[in-house]
């Protein structure tokens, strides 16, 4: 409805009517027609069948409005307008004010009140573009993934310099290639160098092509890809400069000073290696010294010269060296020379090759005297301290412990004042790799494990906090006990939370003292307790056969079967039952092995109750009372 007649494109004046307006009055309708509404966006408004449609330029309906009370009412909702603006947070502002300081250090400064005026900051800083640009570093290069398998398969080369002085004799790669291939009988296959023009010239490219050599180029500004030659260049030129300076030679002799054979004397200079030998209680027994050659620098086929050792320099001959004629300690030939020497002497005394034992005091004394005539030896008499093992021998028996070494371990790892515990493992705790533990220093951890592993040569129960309270503990072998060689075997089932593998354990005893033991995770996943026990029994039987052989070599022949106690009757039944069973076919080899050794009378499997199974201590965490009972049964006690 409009009052402007000029808007109508078509108008029918025959239509006459009235329209009621808002104040209640009526106005006359003078016609009805079509109005065209112009739109710069190309929209169309169509009124048809009591419907108003707005159509865009593509012909699609934007929206439609129904006619109500002879009009088209469109309700619109005002929307808020967004306005973008940049802002800087307080954390980011202070980060920039402090010269893009490390955010963790900035938080530390505020927490410790090291600077005044710093407001509260967010725990995390949004990534800073300037820091990414200015602080980025190159990641470390990984080690080489492949190595040459044959001689001259890969030649690393680089040019050092520039050196202003020409050498007396030119050294060219052509001569090197001819010499090294003739001497080795092999062909150069690959040459690796940087992008220096000395190796990428047209002349060199023709040389590579004619010789059939592959040329590998490193990436620009990446000397790490050719580290072998880069490092050797630095080492070689440092030695050249030192040699020229020491001898007062002109620079034109740099090539002669760089000859590798000129450094054999420097590489093979001997060193005095001194050591202090301590007694059991820490007192110094004696000072020892040994002249050692750097055998790792030996070159096959070359004569070895050594400088005159310090303290033995001949007056007036200070500038001369020795031509080595004997296998000095440190050379690759030294172990073989020593073995040959002592082997010949032992054979001359009437010994045969084999273990040397003796229970006759006169014979042992005569043997010592004969050895001391040829070799420098000291009679230590009754053993008391050997390889950090303390040996105490009296009327009760032989007690072996590592009290001094245990104290050294605790001191080394700063745990001499730690609070001790009564058992090595917590019965309520099962460890796994993903337990949320913190990463520790790998070198220190390996050192700790190595120390504890050496401690297991004497005692089977180890753990730092537990060791602290059992420093004086060791293994006691009492006199007068029957020589009864027997063993125990046990296993848990699925004790490892990471891969559900079981832990095998065994121990072997002579009399009342344990002398061989093991606790190790099994290689496969056992599908039942019987299978886990069977696998553990197989490992124990293997150890029993080996120990029987050692005892036989020591003139302690085992005429009867070695008893191995197992607390699982199903595992014993499987090993004795000759009937094939489908559930055991995946370990048939172990099955037939156990049957054979029992049939031959070497090993005999016996059942023992769980309460009498000593090997429980090697497979799982135990209550304190049970742990102490099994520890005592193994012969582990304090002296």
Phi, psi and omega in degrees: 000128180214158179262353184263110183288339182288345179284344185280130172278320175228139183218125177257104184280356180283343179280118181234133182197185177230151179231129179274130182257184190296327183272006177096350179280164179244138175239153186277141175263122186261000177167173181221132184201199183246133179244133177260122179258119181281139180222130179289342180268358178081020179281154175238141176244119184240125175256117184204131177050057177055031181222134175251120181244138175247121187243135180277184186292339179272358179093006180268144178288128175277311171195163180231145181233126177281149179279129176233128179053045176062028176211164180248108184256124181243114179271122178249150181242128179288134178252147178286141180268132179273140177231121183274139176211150180273147179215155179237124180286163180298318180299313181294322181297314181289329174300318180285322179300325182272019177073038180059048181290153177303130187293321179296321178291326178294318176297322178296319179300317181290321182294324181264006179056042179277347178216143182269146172092000180280121181282174176300138184239156176291152180293332183234143179259131175297144184310129182262121182296320179295322179293320178298325181282318188269342185247002183293142181233160178280134179293149179297147180280140178283162178292161180300136182272349180217156179231153176293137183261342181229165178295139177064015176294325179218124178251121174270130182217149178200158180255129176261149179138203008281143179257119187292333184266135174283144178282167180292327181233133179289145177237116182240156185293331180299315180294321179298316181299314181297318183290312186290324178290324179291322182285325185265339184075012179242166180249141175292128183255316186224139173241129179245126181214174174276191184270021179299145184296337181295338180249358182243013180290164180297324180296317179290322179299320176295323179296315177301315184295315181292325182273354181069036182257133175278133181251115178260129179252137177279162178292147180303142178057033180227073180293344181297334181287347177230048188295332183300307182286325180299314180292318180294326177299316180297312181299314183296314182291328175297319179292324178297312181298319180295318181295314180297321181291317183295317183272353180068031182272150175290162185294340183291350177267015184298325180292320178293323179292338182270359180298127183302323184293340179288348182257003180298322179296316181295325182285330186256024177291137182282157177234141171279119177255115182255153179210150177249120181267121183260151174278180181303318185264015174096352179287148184281124180278308179193161174261133181238152176217145181220135178275118187239135177261148177284081184296336180295343181265007180297147174242126185301131176087354182263143172290148186250127175245143178232147175290158179294126184299147178299129183097347180232030179281129181283129179298133180083350180239031186297332184272003181261162180235168178263141168270118187286127180246344180245163181280084180295149182304128181113338178285160180293334181276350188299313181300317181294320180297318179295316180298317179298319182295310183288330178295316179298319182291318179296322178293326179292336178276000177096008179278152171258159179291119182163182181293145180252116178227164178191136176240015179250119184298322181295315180297317180296319180296317178296322179296318179299317182296319179294322180291323183287342176290332185255322185244151176284109184223157177235131179279111180272358179059218184295130183297131178232331182209122184209124179050046179066015176255130179263124183244121179243122183240126177211195184292337181283325182155202180247124180244126182240127178213180179224054185299311182296316181294323179297318178296323179296321179297311181300320179290321181300321183256020173056043180236020180292340180251015182287162178274126184281161176236163187271340180227153182289331185233150177274123185295332183268002185242133175237120186275152173211166183294324184261052182263009178080013180291156180277147177288137183247170178293121187295318183297316180294319181296316179297320179298318179297314180297320178298319178296317180291325178296320178292328179294334180288353175292341181248318185229137184277350184254111183226144171177136191305309181294325178288320179298326180303323182269358182229042183299323185275005185276147177199197180251133182251126174249104187280147175288151173083359179280147178295137179283087183245101182274114181210168184216170179228146179224140181205166178203147168272190180224114178062038184288337180276121180286341183282317183227007177060027175273156183265166180248124177267148176214144174213161173209148178233143187230150169240112187070239182247019181236133179278136180230354176213131182207164179200147173219113188211142178288139181290155184281337182236165179272119179282138183269355178201165178296323179298319180293319178298316179294323181295317179297317179297321180295321178299316178297317180296321180294321176302315178295322180298318179296320179293318179294324176299320180294318178297316180297323176295322177295332180269019179064028175244065187298134179265100184274340179246166183295143175279125182275127175241120185267131181231140182260023178231109184292330180295319179296321178293319180296321179297319182289337181262344185275117181282355183282134178288138180227136183298331183284351181244008186290340181280353172226047181296326182297313177299323182297310181291331177296312180297321179296322183291315182293328176287323178295325179282352178081017180276321182226145178227122180273131180233152179269140171224153180289162180298326180292335181261003183277103184292336186280357174304331183291342182263354188243342185201165175284140185234157173298159186299315184296316180291322180297314181294326179293316179291323178299318178294321180295332178282351181090011178273119184204177175264152183273000000 
